[in-house]
Amino acid sequence: SQQGEEDPQALSIQEGENATMNCSYKTSINNLQWYRQNSGRGLVHLILIRSNEREKHSGRLRVTLDTSKKSSSLLITASRAADTASYFCATLLSSNDYKLSFGAGTTVTVRA
Amino acid sequence: KAGVTQTPRYLIKTRGQQVTLSCSPISGHRSVSWYQQTPGQGLQFLFEYFSETQRNKGNFPGRFSGRQFSNSRSEMNVSTLELGDSALYLCASSQGTSGTEQYFGPGTRLTVT
């Protein structure tokens, strides 16, 4: 079974708007990572946030982590057509765990 | 640095056949992981190798196997193919230390007819 669940499943926004997607997970984690996938291709790593961190930024991306609620959010600001992709959260359960557990993903469509 | 490469990119096989997929990690990376992606089950972890040793294994039948060579290149094999094995198989490499991000290859699209 999947560790993470993303919400919403799909999101359609206008270029320039912000996109927010959420990820909830079931068990305690070592870190949580977000990945992007374009049209059934390989995944691209976006950002990693550790369990003792609450917020991280990378360019137009902002990730938050709330371990008490077992949830994370990914915010993409000022979206562009090139941001159209599927976004996945993935968790690593412990420091000795090398298996990423992925959520089902959020499909984001950015309209020009 | 060159990225993770996977060969072949596309493959069509018949039920009952076997298949071998190959993955070359980023230079210097010693860990290789394999994932299966299907519309129904999403991304599922198959196994992970580090220095030729399997460290983690997912919940897949024994028909799925893998190995890693001394140069860190990895292969996965699926025997007695079933229709349900049709999927995108993704390989990812990392330095192998705990808690690091993984770098994915473009995947091998396997279709079983």
CSV table of C-alpha atoms in Angstrom, one decimal:
chain,number,residue,atom,x,y,z
A,1,SER,CA,0.0,0.0,0.0
A,2,GLN,CA,1.1,3.6,-0.6
A,3,GLN,CA,2.5,5.6,2.3
A,4,GLY,CA,1.4,9.0,0.9
A,5,GLU,CA,-1.8,10.4,-0.5
A,6,GLU,CA,-1.9,13.5,-2.5
A,7,ASP,CA,-4.7,16.0,-2.7
A,8,PRO,CA,-6.1,17.1,-5.1
A,9,GLN,CA,-5.7,14.4,-7.7
A,10,ALA,CA,-5.8,17.0,-10.4
A,11,LEU,CA,-5.4,20.7,-10.6
A,12,SER,CA,-6.0,23.2,-13.5
A,13,ILE,CA,-4.7,26.7,-13.1
A,14,GLN,CA,-4.0,29.8,-15.2
A,15,GLU,CA,-0.4,30.8,-16.0
A,16,GLY,CA,0.8,33.1,-13.3
A,17,GLU,CA,-1.4,31.7,-10.6
A,18,ASN,CA,-0.1,29.7,-7.6
A,19,ALA,CA,-0.6,25.9,-7.3
A,20,THR,CA,-0.8,24.2,-4.0
A,21,MET,CA,-1.0,20.4,-3.4
A,22,ASN,CA,-1.0,18.4,-0.3
A,23,CYS,CA,0.4,15.1,0.8
A,24,SER,CA,-0.6,13.1,3.8
A,25,TYR,CA,1.3,10.0,5.1
A,26,LYS,CA,0.7,7.3,7.6
A,27,THR,CA,3.8,6.6,9.7
A,28,SER,CA,6.7,8.6,11.1
A,29,ILE,CA,9.3,9.5,8.6
A,30,ASN,CA,12.9,10.5,8.2
A,31,ASN,CA,12.3,12.8,5.3
A,32,LEU,CA,9.8,13.7,2.7
A,33,GLN,CA,10.7,14.4,-0.9
A,34,TRP,CA,8.8,15.9,-3.8
A,35,TYR,CA,9.3,14.8,-7.4
A,36,ARG,CA,8.0,16.0,-10.8
A,37,GLN,CA,7.2,13.8,-13.7
A,38,ASN,CA,6.5,15.0,-17.3
A,39,SER,CA,4.3,12.8,-19.5
A,40,GLY,CA,5.3,9.3,-18.3
A,41,ARG,CA,9.0,10.1,-18.3
A,42,GLY,CA,11.5,9.8,-15.5
A,43,LEU,CA,11.0,11.6,-12.2
A,44,VAL,CA,12.9,14.8,-11.4
A,45,HIS,CA,13.8,15.5,-7.8
A,46,LEU,CA,12.5,18.9,-6.6
A,47,ILE,CA,13.1,19.2,-2.9
A,48,LEU,CA,13.8,17.2,0.2
A,49,ILE,CA,12.6,18.2,3.7
A,50,ARG,CA,13.7,16.4,6.8
A,51,SER,CA,11.5,15.5,9.7
A,52,ASN,CA,13.1,18.2,11.9
A,53,GLU,CA,12.4,20.9,9.3
A,54,ARG,CA,9.2,22.8,8.9
A,55,GLU,CA,9.7,24.8,5.7
A,56,LYS,CA,12.0,24.8,2.7
A,57,HIS,CA,12.3,27.0,-0.3
A,58,SER,CA,13.8,26.3,-3.7
A,59,GLY,CA,13.2,29.0,-6.4
A,60,ARG,CA,9.5,29.2,-7.0
A,61,LEU,CA,8.8,26.1,-4.8
A,62,ARG,CA,7.9,26.2,-1.1
A,63,VAL,CA,7.4,23.0,0.9
A,64,THR,CA,6.1,22.8,4.4
A,65,LEU,CA,6.0,19.8,6.7
A,66,ASP,CA,3.8,19.2,9.7
A,67,THR,CA,4.9,16.0,11.4
A,68,SER,CA,2.1,16.3,14.0
A,69,LYS,CA,-0.5,16.1,11.3
A,70,LYS,CA,1.6,13.8,9.1
A,71,SER,CA,1.2,16.1,6.2
A,72,SER,CA,3.2,18.2,3.7
A,73,SER,CA,2.3,20.8,1.1
A,74,LEU,CA,4.0,22.0,-2.1
A,75,LEU,CA,3.4,25.5,-3.3
A,76,ILE,CA,4.5,26.5,-6.8
A,77,THR,CA,4.3,30.3,-7.2
A,78,ALA,CA,3.8,32.2,-10.5
A,79,SER,CA,3.2,29.0,-12.4
A,80,ARG,CA,4.3,28.6,-16.0
A,81,ALA,CA,3.2,26.3,-18.8
A,82,ALA,CA,6.4,24.3,-18.2
A,83,ASP,CA,5.1,23.4,-14.7
A,84,THR,CA,2.5,21.2,-16.3
A,85,ALA,CA,3.3,17.7,-14.9
A,86,SER,CA,2.5,15.2,-12.3
A,87,TYR,CA,3.9,15.9,-8.8
A,88,PHE,CA,4.6,13.1,-6.3
A,89,CYS,CA,5.5,13.1,-2.7
A,90,ALA,CA,7.7,10.3,-1.4
A,91,THR,CA,8.7,9.4,2.1
A,92,LEU,CA,11.7,7.7,3.6
A,93,LEU,CA,10.8,6.0,6.9
A,94,SER,CA,14.1,6.0,8.7
A,95,SER,CA,17.8,6.7,8.3
A,96,ASN,CA,18.3,3.0,7.4
A,97,ASP,CA,15.5,3.0,4.9
A,98,TYR,CA,16.5,3.2,1.3
A,99,LYS,CA,13.0,2.6,-0.2
A,100,LEU,CA,11.0,5.6,-1.3
A,101,SER,CA,7.2,5.2,-0.8
A,102,PHE,CA,5.3,7.3,-3.3
A,103,GLY,CA,1.9,8.8,-3.2
A,104,ALA,CA,-0.5,8.6,-6.1
A,105,GLY,CA,0.4,12.1,-7.4
A,106,THR,CA,-1.3,15.3,-8.3
A,107,THR,CA,-1.6,16.2,-12.0
A,108,VAL,CA,-1.2,19.9,-12.6
A,109,THR,CA,-2.2,21.6,-15.8
A,110,VAL,CA,-1.2,25.2,-16.3
A,111,ARG,CA,-3.2,26.9,-19.0
A,112,ALA,CA,-1.6,29.7,-21.1
B,1,LYS,CA,27.9,14.4,-15.3
B,2,ALA,CA,25.8,12.1,-17.4
B,3,GLY,CA,22.4,11.2,-16.0
B,4,VAL,CA,21.0,7.8,-15.3
B,5,THR,CA,20.5,5.8,-18.4
B,6,GLN,CA,18.2,2.9,-19.0
B,7,THR,CA,18.1,0.5,-21.9
B,8,PRO,CA,16.1,-0.4,-23.8
B,9,ARG,CA,13.6,2.5,-23.7
B,10,TYR,CA,10.7,0.5,-25.1
B,11,LEU,CA,10.1,-3.2,-25.2
B,12,ILE,CA,7.3,-5.5,-26.3
B,13,LYS,CA,7.2,-9.0,-25.1
B,14,THR,CA,4.7,-11.9,-25.1
B,15,ARG,CA,3.2,-13.6,-22.1
B,16,GLY,CA,5.5,-16.3,-20.7
B,17,GLN,CA,8.7,-14.7,-22.0
B,18,GLN,CA,11.4,-13.2,-19.8
B,19,VAL,CA,13.0,-9.8,-20.0
B,20,THR,CA,16.1,-8.1,-18.8
B,21,LEU,CA,16.3,-4.3,-18.3
B,22,SER,CA,19.5,-2.4,-17.7
B,23,CYS,CA,20.4,0.7,-15.7
B,24,SER,CA,23.6,2.7,-15.6
B,25,PRO,CA,23.8,5.0,-12.6
B,26,ILE,CA,25.3,8.4,-12.4
B,27,SER,CA,29.1,8.2,-12.1
B,28,GLY,CA,30.1,7.8,-8.4
B,29,HIS,CA,26.7,6.6,-7.3
B,30,ARG,CA,26.7,3.2,-5.6
B,31,SER,CA,23.0,2.7,-5.0
B,32,VAL,CA,20.5,1.7,-7.6
B,33,SER,CA,16.8,1.3,-7.0
B,34,TRP,CA,14.1,0.0,-9.2
B,35,TYR,CA,10.4,1.1,-9.3
B,36,GLN,CA,7.4,-0.1,-11.3
B,37,GLN,CA,4.9,2.5,-12.3
B,38,THR,CA,1.4,1.5,-13.5
B,39,PRO,CA,-1.8,3.6,-13.8
B,40,GLY,CA,-3.5,1.3,-11.2
B,41,GLN,CA,-0.8,0.8,-8.6
B,42,GLY,CA,1.2,4.0,-9.1
B,43,LEU,CA,4.9,3.9,-8.2
B,44,GLN,CA,5.9,0.7,-6.4
B,45,PHE,CA,9.4,-0.1,-5.1
B,46,LEU,CA,11.0,-3.2,-6.4
B,47,PHE,CA,14.4,-3.4,-4.9
B,48,GLU,CA,17.6,-1.5,-4.1
B,49,TYR,CA,21.2,-2.5,-4.5
B,50,PHE,CA,24.3,-1.0,-2.9
B,51,SER,CA,27.8,-2.3,-3.6
B,52,GLU,CA,26.4,-5.4,-5.3
B,53,THR,CA,24.2,-6.3,-2.3
B,54,GLN,CA,20.4,-6.1,-2.2
B,55,ARG,CA,19.5,-3.9,0.8
B,56,ASN,CA,15.8,-3.6,0.4
B,57,LYS,CA,13.1,-5.5,-1.4
B,58,GLY,CA,9.5,-4.6,-2.2
B,59,ASN,CA,6.5,-6.8,-2.2
B,60,PHE,CA,6.8,-8.4,-5.7
B,61,PRO,CA,6.8,-12.1,-6.6
B,62,GLY,CA,10.0,-14.0,-7.1
B,63,ARG,CA,9.7,-13.6,-10.9
B,64,PHE,CA,11.2,-10.2,-10.3
B,65,SER,CA,14.9,-10.3,-9.6
B,66,GLY,CA,17.8,-8.0,-10.0
B,67,ARG,CA,21.5,-7.7,-9.6
B,68,GLN,CA,24.2,-5.1,-9.4
B,69,PHE,CA,27.7,-5.3,-10.9
B,70,SER,CA,31.0,-4.1,-9.5
B,71,ASN,CA,30.8,-0.9,-11.7
B,72,SER,CA,27.4,-0.2,-10.0
B,73,ARG,CA,25.4,-0.9,-13.2
B,74,SER,CA,22.3,-2.9,-12.5
B,75,GLU,CA,19.9,-5.2,-14.3
B,76,MET,CA,16.5,-6.4,-13.4
B,77,ASN,CA,14.9,-9.5,-14.8
B,78,VAL,CA,11.3,-10.5,-15.0
B,79,SER,CA,10.6,-14.1,-15.8
B,80,THR,CA,7.4,-15.7,-17.1
B,81,LEU,CA,5.9,-12.4,-18.0
B,82,GLU,CA,2.2,-11.7,-17.3
B,83,LEU,CA,-0.1,-9.0,-18.9
B,84,GLY,CA,0.0,-7.2,-15.5
B,85,ASP,CA,3.7,-6.7,-15.8
B,86,SER,CA,3.1,-4.0,-18.5
B,87,ALA,CA,4.5,-0.9,-16.9
B,88,LEU,CA,7.1,1.8,-16.9
B,89,TYR,CA,10.1,0.5,-15.1
B,90,LEU,CA,12.2,3.3,-13.5
B,91,CYS,CA,15.7,3.1,-12.2
B,92,ALA,CA,17.1,5.6,-9.8
B,93,SER,CA,20.6,6.1,-8.5
B,94,SER,CA,21.9,7.8,-5.4
B,95,GLN,CA,25.1,8.0,-3.4
B,96,GLY,CA,23.7,5.4,-1.1
B,97,THR,CA,23.9,7.2,2.2
B,98,SER,CA,20.7,7.4,4.1
B,99,GLY,CA,18.2,10.1,3.5
B,100,THR,CA,19.5,11.4,0.1
B,101,GLU,CA,17.5,12.2,-3.0
B,102,GLN,CA,17.4,9.8,-5.9
B,103,TYR,CA,18.0,10.6,-9.5
B,104,PHE,CA,15.8,8.8,-12.0
B,105,GLY,CA,16.4,7.6,-15.4
B,106,PRO,CA,13.8,8.0,-18.3
B,107,GLY,CA,12.4,4.5,-17.7
B,108,THR,CA,11.8,1.4,-19.8
B,109,ARG,CA,8.3,1.1,-21.1
B,110,LEU,CA,7.4,-2.6,-21.1
B,111,THR,CA,4.4,-3.9,-22.9
B,112,VAL,CA,3.3,-7.5,-22.5
B,113,THR,CA,0.9,-8.9,-25.1
